[in-house]
Short mmCIF file of C-alpha atoms and ligand atoms in Angstrom, two decimals:
data_model
loop_
_atom_site.label_atom_id
_atom_site.label_comp_id
_atom_site.label_asym_id
_atom_site.label_seq_id
_atom_site.Cartn_x
_atom_site.Cartn_y
_atom_site.Cartn_z
CA VAL A 15 92.00 113.24 94.69
CA GLY A 16 90.04 109.66 94.27
CA LEU A 17 87.07 107.96 92.32
CA GLY A 18 84.51 105.79 93.91
CA VAL A 19 81.58 103.45 93.02
CA PHE A 20 78.74 102.58 95.88
CA LEU A 21 75.84 100.23 95.75
CA GLY A 22 72.98 100.35 98.76
CA TYR A 23 69.67 100.32 99.44
CA GLN A 24 66.89 103.25 99.81
CA PRO A 25 63.70 102.07 101.89
CA GLY A 26 60.47 103.69 101.23
CA GLU A 27 57.71 103.59 98.63
CA ALA A 28 60.06 105.52 95.85
CA GLY A 29 63.14 103.56 96.97
CA GLY A 30 64.98 100.36 95.77
CA PHE A 31 68.35 99.49 95.01
CA GLU A 32 70.54 102.94 94.54
CA TRP A 33 74.13 102.78 92.86
CA GLY A 34 76.18 105.31 91.68
CA PHE A 35 79.75 107.01 91.11
CA GLU A 36 81.63 109.73 93.23
CA ALA A 37 84.66 111.91 92.75
CA PHE A 38 86.37 113.30 95.67
CA ALA A 39 89.16 115.32 96.91
CA THR A 40 91.18 115.55 100.11
CA HIS A 41 93.26 118.39 101.31
CA HIS A 42 95.67 116.38 104.13
CA PHE A 43 96.23 118.65 107.07
CA GLU A 44 100.07 119.37 107.61
CA HIS A 45 101.05 116.97 110.21
CA ASP A 46 100.26 113.77 107.89
CA ASP A 47 103.04 111.03 108.37
CA ALA A 48 103.98 108.69 105.79
CA TYR A 49 105.58 106.56 108.36
CA GLY A 50 102.69 105.59 110.40
CA SER A 51 103.13 107.48 113.63
CA GLY A 52 100.01 109.63 112.73
CA ALA A 53 96.91 109.55 112.08
CA ARG A 54 95.79 111.55 109.13
CA THR A 55 92.84 114.21 108.93
CA GLY A 56 91.72 115.80 105.77
CA ILE A 57 88.58 117.85 104.29
CA GLY A 58 87.33 118.29 100.54
CA PRO A 59 84.83 118.37 98.24
CA LEU A 60 82.65 115.32 97.04
CA LEU A 61 80.46 115.00 93.92
CA GLN A 62 77.87 111.97 93.90
CA LEU A 63 75.93 110.88 90.86
CA SER A 64 73.28 108.20 91.48
CA THR A 65 70.14 106.10 90.85
CA VAL A 66 67.53 104.32 92.13
CA GLY A 67 67.40 101.35 89.62
CA LEU A 68 67.93 103.27 86.19
CA ARG A 69 64.91 105.89 86.95
CA ASP A 70 65.17 108.77 89.10
CA SER A 71 68.80 110.13 89.63
CA ARG A 72 70.49 112.26 92.18
CA MET A 73 73.29 114.75 92.41
CA SER A 74 74.72 115.56 95.41
CA LEU A 75 77.81 118.41 95.93
CA ALA A 76 79.18 118.37 99.47
CA VAL A 77 82.27 119.18 101.59
CA GLN A 78 83.44 115.65 103.25
CA GLY A 79 85.87 115.86 106.16
CA GLY A 80 87.29 113.76 108.61
CA GLY A 81 90.23 111.35 109.38
CA GLU A 82 91.76 108.13 110.31
CA LEU A 83 90.91 106.44 113.76
CA SER A 84 94.05 104.75 114.27
CA PRO A 85 97.47 105.85 111.67
CA GLY A 86 96.73 103.50 108.43
CA GLY A 87 93.49 102.20 110.12
CA ALA A 88 89.91 102.96 109.59
CA ALA A 89 88.95 106.22 108.93
CA LEU A 90 85.68 108.27 109.64
CA THR A 91 84.22 110.91 107.43
CA GLY A 92 81.16 113.24 107.85
CA GLU A 93 79.45 114.94 104.62
CA LEU A 94 77.28 117.79 104.60
CA GLY A 95 75.85 119.50 101.38
CA LEU A 96 72.94 119.85 98.45
CA SER A 97 71.25 117.49 97.17
CA TYR A 98 68.96 117.18 93.84
CA ARG A 99 66.68 114.59 92.81
CA MET A 100 65.15 114.32 89.44
CA GLY A 101 62.12 112.86 88.63
CA GLU A 102 58.64 112.21 89.79
CA HIS A 103 59.44 112.30 93.50
CA GLY A 104 62.30 114.96 92.69
CA GLY A 105 63.43 118.42 94.23
CA LEU A 106 66.13 119.73 96.28
CA GLY A 107 67.54 118.40 99.67
CA ILE A 108 69.91 118.58 102.29
CA HIS A 109 73.04 115.76 101.83
CA THR A 110 74.18 114.59 105.13
CA GLY A 111 76.27 111.40 105.77
CA ILE A 112 78.73 109.52 107.40
CA THR A 113 81.30 107.08 105.59
CA SER A 114 83.78 104.64 107.65
CA GLU A 115 86.39 103.31 105.37
CA LEU A 116 88.87 100.32 105.68
CA SER A 117 91.65 100.79 102.92
CA ILE A 118 89.57 100.92 99.46
CA LEU A 119 86.60 99.48 101.10
CA ASN A 120 83.69 101.65 102.70
CA ALA A 121 80.28 101.49 104.37
CA ALA A 122 77.90 104.77 104.58
CA PHE A 123 74.67 105.65 105.69
CA ARG A 124 73.61 108.93 104.03
CA TYR A 125 70.26 110.95 104.53
CA GLN A 126 68.80 113.77 102.15
CA TRP A 127 66.65 116.14 104.54
CA LEU A 128 63.89 117.77 102.69
CA LEU A 129 63.64 114.55 100.24
CA ASN A 130 63.17 112.15 103.19
CA GLU A 131 65.60 109.65 101.76
CA ALA A 132 67.64 107.44 103.49
CA TRP A 133 70.36 104.92 102.26
CA ILE A 134 72.67 102.49 103.28
CA GLY A 135 75.18 100.80 101.47
CA GLY A 136 78.87 100.61 100.74
CA GLY A 137 81.36 100.96 98.03
CA ILE A 138 84.73 101.29 96.89
CA ARG A 139 87.20 104.26 96.77
CA TYR A 140 90.47 104.49 94.90
CA VAL A 141 92.26 106.18 96.48
CA PRO A 142 91.11 105.93 100.01
CA SER A 143 90.30 109.16 101.31
CA TYR A 144 93.52 109.77 104.02
CA THR A 145 95.91 107.97 101.61
CA SER A 146 98.81 109.97 101.02
CA LEU A 147 100.45 109.85 97.50
CA ALA A 148 102.71 112.59 98.28
CA TYR A 149 106.10 111.99 97.60
CA TYR A 150 109.08 112.25 99.97
CA GLU A 151 111.53 115.47 99.01
CA ALA A 152 114.51 114.63 97.63
CA VAL A 153 117.55 114.04 99.61
CA PRO A 154 115.74 114.03 102.99
CA GLY A 155 117.23 113.46 106.47
CA ARG A 156 115.93 113.04 109.97
CA PRO A 157 112.52 114.82 110.13
CA PHE A 158 111.06 116.53 112.85
CA ARG A 159 108.27 114.96 114.79
CA THR A 160 105.16 116.52 116.73
CA ASP A 161 102.67 114.87 118.71
CA ARG A 162 100.86 114.46 115.40
CA GLY A 163 103.48 112.71 113.19
CA ARG A 164 106.05 113.73 111.14
CA VAL A 165 105.73 117.41 110.12
CA HIS A 166 106.01 118.18 106.42
CA MET A 167 106.54 121.45 104.90
CA SER A 168 103.80 123.63 104.65
CA SER A 169 102.23 124.99 101.46
CA ALA A 170 103.29 128.39 101.96
CA GLU A 171 106.93 127.32 102.92
CA ARG A 172 106.84 125.01 99.94
CA LEU A 173 106.11 127.72 97.58
CA ARG A 174 108.77 130.12 99.49
CA ALA A 175 111.11 126.93 98.95
CA GLY A 176 110.95 127.10 95.27
CA ASP A 177 108.27 124.04 94.67
CA ARG A 178 107.96 124.84 91.30
CA ARG A 179 106.74 121.76 89.46
CA ALA A 180 106.58 123.25 86.40
CA ALA A 181 110.48 123.45 86.30
CA VAL A 182 110.44 122.84 82.70
CA ASP A 183 110.37 126.56 81.89
CA CYS A 184 113.95 127.26 84.11
CA ASP A 185 117.12 126.52 83.02
CA GLU A 186 119.72 124.33 84.50
CA LEU A 187 120.89 126.91 87.06
CA GLU A 188 117.37 127.93 88.25
CA TYR A 189 116.39 124.37 88.41
CA ALA A 190 119.37 123.78 90.53
CA GLY A 191 118.75 126.50 92.83
CA LEU A 192 115.28 125.96 93.17
CA GLY A 193 116.32 122.55 94.34
CA TYR A 194 118.78 123.68 96.83
CA GLU A 195 116.30 126.14 98.06
CA ARG A 196 113.88 123.43 99.05
CA ASP A 197 116.94 121.41 100.53
CA ALA A 198 117.79 124.33 102.67
CA GLN A 199 114.42 124.36 104.15
CA LEU A 200 114.57 120.16 104.59
CA GLU A 201 117.82 120.57 106.56
CA CYS A 202 116.66 123.39 108.54
CA ALA A 203 113.93 120.86 109.84
CA SER A 204 116.42 118.56 111.21
CA ILE A 205 117.32 120.94 113.41
CA PRO A 206 114.76 120.84 115.92
CA ALA A 207 114.50 117.10 115.25
CA PHE A 208 118.06 116.60 116.79
CA LEU A 209 117.59 119.25 119.63
CA GLN A 210 114.43 117.28 120.49
CA LEU A 211 116.24 113.76 120.29
CA ALA A 212 119.17 114.93 122.60
CA ARG A 213 116.38 116.24 125.17
CA GLU A 214 114.46 112.67 124.92
CA LEU A 215 117.72 110.89 125.53
CA GLU A 216 118.48 112.76 128.23
CA ARG A 217 115.00 112.26 129.62
CA HIS A 218 115.60 108.48 129.40
CA ASP A 219 119.10 108.78 130.97
CA ALA A 220 120.83 107.32 128.00
CA PRO A 221 124.90 107.58 127.70
CA GLN A 222 125.87 111.35 127.92
CA VAL A 223 127.78 110.97 124.84
CA LEU A 224 124.84 109.94 122.70
CA VAL A 225 123.09 113.44 123.79
CA THR A 226 126.50 115.06 122.78
CA ARG A 227 126.22 113.79 119.53
CA ALA A 228 122.84 114.43 118.73
CA LEU A 229 123.62 118.02 119.56
CA ALA A 230 126.35 118.01 117.29
CA ALA A 231 124.30 116.64 114.68
CA ALA A 232 121.82 119.40 115.27
CA ALA A 233 124.75 121.84 114.48
CA ASP A 234 125.55 119.69 111.33
CA GLU A 235 122.40 120.45 110.22
CA LEU A 236 122.42 123.82 110.58
CA HIS A 237 125.36 124.08 108.59
CA HIS A 238 123.90 121.81 105.82
CA ALA A 239 120.99 124.39 105.50
CA LYS A 240 123.32 127.24 105.38
CA LEU A 241 125.46 125.31 102.71
CA CYS A 242 121.90 124.85 100.56
CA ALA A 243 120.81 128.08 100.73
CA ASP A 244 124.29 129.45 99.75
CA LEU A 245 123.89 127.48 96.59
CA ALA A 246 120.52 128.30 96.00
CA THR A 247 121.33 132.24 96.45
CA GLY A 248 124.38 131.69 93.92
CA TYR A 249 122.24 129.89 91.28
CA LEU A 250 119.16 131.80 91.53
CA GLN A 251 121.07 135.44 92.02
CA ARG A 252 118.64 136.25 94.87
CA PRO A 253 119.14 135.85 98.58
CA VAL A 254 117.66 132.48 100.20
CA ALA A 255 117.44 131.78 103.74
CA PRO A 256 115.92 128.58 105.04
CA VAL A 257 112.64 129.18 107.58
CA TRP A 258 112.45 127.53 111.00
CA PRO A 259 109.64 124.67 111.23
CA ASN A 260 106.79 126.64 112.99
CA VAL A 261 105.46 123.79 115.03
CA PRO A 262 105.60 123.00 118.92
CA PRO A 263 107.79 120.29 119.86
CA ARG A 264 106.19 116.86 121.20
CA ALA A 265 105.96 115.93 124.59
CA ALA A 266 108.26 113.18 125.86
CA LEU A 267 106.84 109.65 126.35
CA ALA A 268 107.63 108.40 129.69
CA GLY A 269 109.40 105.46 130.66
CA SER A 270 109.53 102.13 128.72
CA ASP A 271 107.04 103.64 125.74
CA GLY A 272 109.50 106.26 125.30
CA VAL A 273 112.46 103.78 125.04
CA VAL A 274 110.48 102.06 122.67
CA GLN A 275 109.79 105.24 120.84
CA LEU A 276 113.47 106.25 120.47
CA ALA A 277 114.22 102.38 119.06
CA VAL A 278 111.43 102.89 116.19
CA GLU A 279 112.20 106.51 115.11
CA SER A 280 115.98 105.80 115.23
CA TRP A 281 115.28 102.73 112.65
CA ILE A 282 113.17 104.88 110.57
CA ASP A 283 114.50 108.42 110.84
CA GLY A 284 118.11 107.61 111.33
CA CYS A 285 119.12 104.16 110.32
CA VAL A 286 116.66 104.47 107.03
CA MET A 287 116.10 108.27 106.21
CA GLU A 288 119.71 109.46 107.42
CA GLY A 289 121.32 106.55 105.59
CA ILE A 290 119.33 107.09 102.38
CA ALA A 291 120.06 111.06 102.51
CA ALA A 292 123.90 109.81 103.07
CA ALA A 293 123.74 107.57 100.00
CA GLN A 294 122.16 110.00 97.78
CA ALA A 295 124.07 113.05 98.72
CA ALA A 296 127.38 110.57 98.21
CA TYR A 297 125.75 109.68 94.68
CA ALA A 298 125.21 113.60 94.07
CA ALA A 299 128.68 114.42 94.78
CA ARG A 300 130.04 111.71 92.54
CA GLU A 301 127.85 112.91 89.44
CA CYS A 302 128.50 116.35 90.00
CA SER A 303 131.28 118.72 88.57
CA ASP A 304 130.12 122.35 90.05
CA ARG A 305 132.81 123.31 91.93
CA THR A 306 130.32 124.81 94.51
CA ALA A 307 128.05 121.99 94.80
CA GLN A 308 130.53 119.11 94.75
CA PRO A 309 132.29 119.82 98.12
CA ALA A 310 128.77 120.80 99.66
CA GLN A 311 127.45 117.73 98.53
CA ARG A 312 130.47 115.84 100.16
CA VAL A 313 130.31 117.30 103.49
CA ILE A 314 126.24 116.64 103.50
CA ALA A 315 127.29 113.06 102.46
CA ALA A 316 129.82 112.37 105.40
CA ASP A 317 127.85 113.97 107.99
CA GLU A 318 124.65 112.21 107.50
CA GLN A 319 126.66 108.89 107.54
CA ARG A 320 127.65 109.94 111.01
CA HIS A 321 124.00 110.59 111.67
CA ALA A 322 122.82 107.36 110.41
CA GLU A 323 125.71 105.84 112.81
CA LEU A 324 123.99 107.77 115.71
CA ALA A 325 120.95 106.09 115.15
CA TRP A 326 122.46 102.71 114.92
CA SER A 327 123.88 103.49 118.60
CA ILE A 328 120.55 104.84 119.99
CA LEU A 329 118.68 101.55 118.65
CA GLU A 330 121.31 99.41 119.92
CA TRP A 331 121.02 101.19 123.59
CA ALA A 332 117.17 101.29 123.08
CA LEU A 333 117.22 97.79 122.63
CA ARG A 334 119.44 96.89 125.69
CA ARG A 335 117.14 99.32 128.01
CA GLY A 336 113.98 98.48 125.95
CA GLY A 337 114.29 94.70 126.08
CA GLU A 338 111.31 92.41 124.64
CA ALA A 339 109.10 95.46 124.10
CA ALA A 340 111.96 97.47 121.77
CA HIS A 341 112.55 93.88 119.94
CA ALA A 342 108.82 93.52 119.18
CA ALA A 343 108.60 97.12 118.15
CA LEU A 344 111.56 96.77 115.65
CA CYS A 345 110.60 93.50 114.23
CA ALA A 346 107.12 95.14 113.59
CA VAL A 347 108.60 98.05 111.27
CA ARG A 348 111.57 96.61 109.91
CA THR A 349 109.70 96.26 106.54
CA VAL A 350 109.00 100.20 106.00
CA ASP A 351 109.22 101.26 102.64
CA ALA A 352 112.18 103.57 101.07
CA PRO A 353 110.56 107.13 100.45
CA ALA A 354 109.95 107.85 96.79
CA CYS A 355 111.68 110.95 95.49
CA ARG A 356 109.71 113.77 93.87
CA PRO A 357 109.70 113.07 89.99
CA GLU A 358 110.96 116.35 89.58
CA SER A 359 111.07 116.90 85.55
CA ALA A 360 113.92 115.50 84.16
CA LEU A 361 116.34 118.21 82.89
CA ALA A 362 119.64 117.42 81.16
CA GLY A 363 122.59 118.47 82.74
CA VAL A 364 121.43 119.32 86.24
CA GLU A 365 123.22 116.24 87.71
CA ARG A 366 126.46 118.28 87.33
CA TYR A 367 124.98 120.85 89.85
CA GLY A 368 124.39 117.97 91.96
CA ARG A 369 120.70 117.30 91.23
CA PRO A 370 120.59 113.59 90.08
CA ASP A 371 117.40 113.04 88.59
CA ALA A 372 114.58 111.29 91.00
CA ARG A 373 114.86 107.57 89.13
CA ALA A 374 118.52 107.46 90.02
CA LEU A 375 117.73 108.61 93.67
CA ASP A 376 114.93 106.12 94.04
CA ARG A 377 117.49 103.38 92.99
CA VAL A 378 119.82 104.40 95.53
CA ALA A 379 117.43 104.67 98.38
CA CYS A 380 116.27 101.24 97.46
CA GLU A 381 119.71 100.05 97.68
CA GLN A 382 120.69 101.57 100.68
CA LEU A 383 117.38 100.49 102.53
CA GLU A 384 118.36 96.83 101.46
CA LEU A 385 121.84 97.57 103.29
CA SER A 386 120.41 98.92 106.15
CA ARG A 387 117.39 95.79 106.45
CA LYS A 388 120.12 93.60 106.26
CA ARG A 389 121.81 95.18 109.24
CA LEU A 390 119.03 95.29 111.40
CA ASP A 391 118.20 91.90 111.05
CA ALA A 392 121.55 90.81 112.31
CA VAL A 393 121.12 93.09 115.05
CA LEU A 394 117.93 91.77 115.99
CA ALA A 395 118.98 88.33 115.53
CA ALA A 396 121.93 88.65 117.96
CA ARG A 397 119.51 90.04 120.80
CA SER A 398 116.75 87.34 120.70
FE1 LIG B 26 121.46 116.84 106.60
FE1 LIG B 27 121.10 114.74 109.22
#
């Protein structure tokens, strides 16, 4: 959801400088990617109030939809709706428009059919239409990537997976159970991620030991999904089972592009994300006193650490194989941010079930990211 202001010129007899305010919402389609490997697309409502000088006001209600032309880059959005102009030259019109955005700045051309009004101008939108302020799910791991980027849980899966924001109403056990139900789903998404990784490593003739380790990691993630589902079942007193993400795998990139992609994704998805997942699970285990949750968090912490190490091994191999191009690509993505945790409403006492609050997890993530970045710098320095 965002707000904007705009200013432009409407030619013609009744024209002049026209300025106004707008409010909009954008539903992002599911394959959005917080880490820059997929351009975002979306659709949503748009309300504009404007006035020519201080006289004839116009109100438009429209549907707007479009997407980024490149990940995090310029975006193009179309608008279609109804418009009502008050005053002497007033009446009902059909609102059409096209807006191009770059960060918070935009330029637009709009035409009100039946009213015969053209407008050209620009403005500021905050937040930009395709910026995702979505929080990353707590206790992440390796995400599954398709041709369109990192796959997020769909709204339906989220609902099934206990994404109840109004957690204030639940007791400790229910709160912890809903958290583990969501984690079971996220762990499940890491299974196809590792199978895909194994296939892509094979395709690029990576050492067999890396392929074997990726397959073993897929088995670990299946175990994690089961551990989390069992905890959720126990806490919620109803059967919980993770759902396999229903999305097609991507076509592997051929040649050096594929090796560079493996280098970059090993850094982001493995060295960073699984490193953070390991550190967060280790923290959760330390804070936890529940007899079932603590051993589960310990197992997850140890496995995620191994998965992070696998990512470092793949990164080193990809650097050797990919040479200058892989080196340059890694330099470009070394500043990736730590994903922020979903701000679960703080409920005292849930750490004991292995559910530390989001602020503590964010702190752990930032510390871990710093360590990973230093290690990457050392790896890159050794090869430059
Ligand atoms: Fe995992
Ligand atoms: Fe993992």
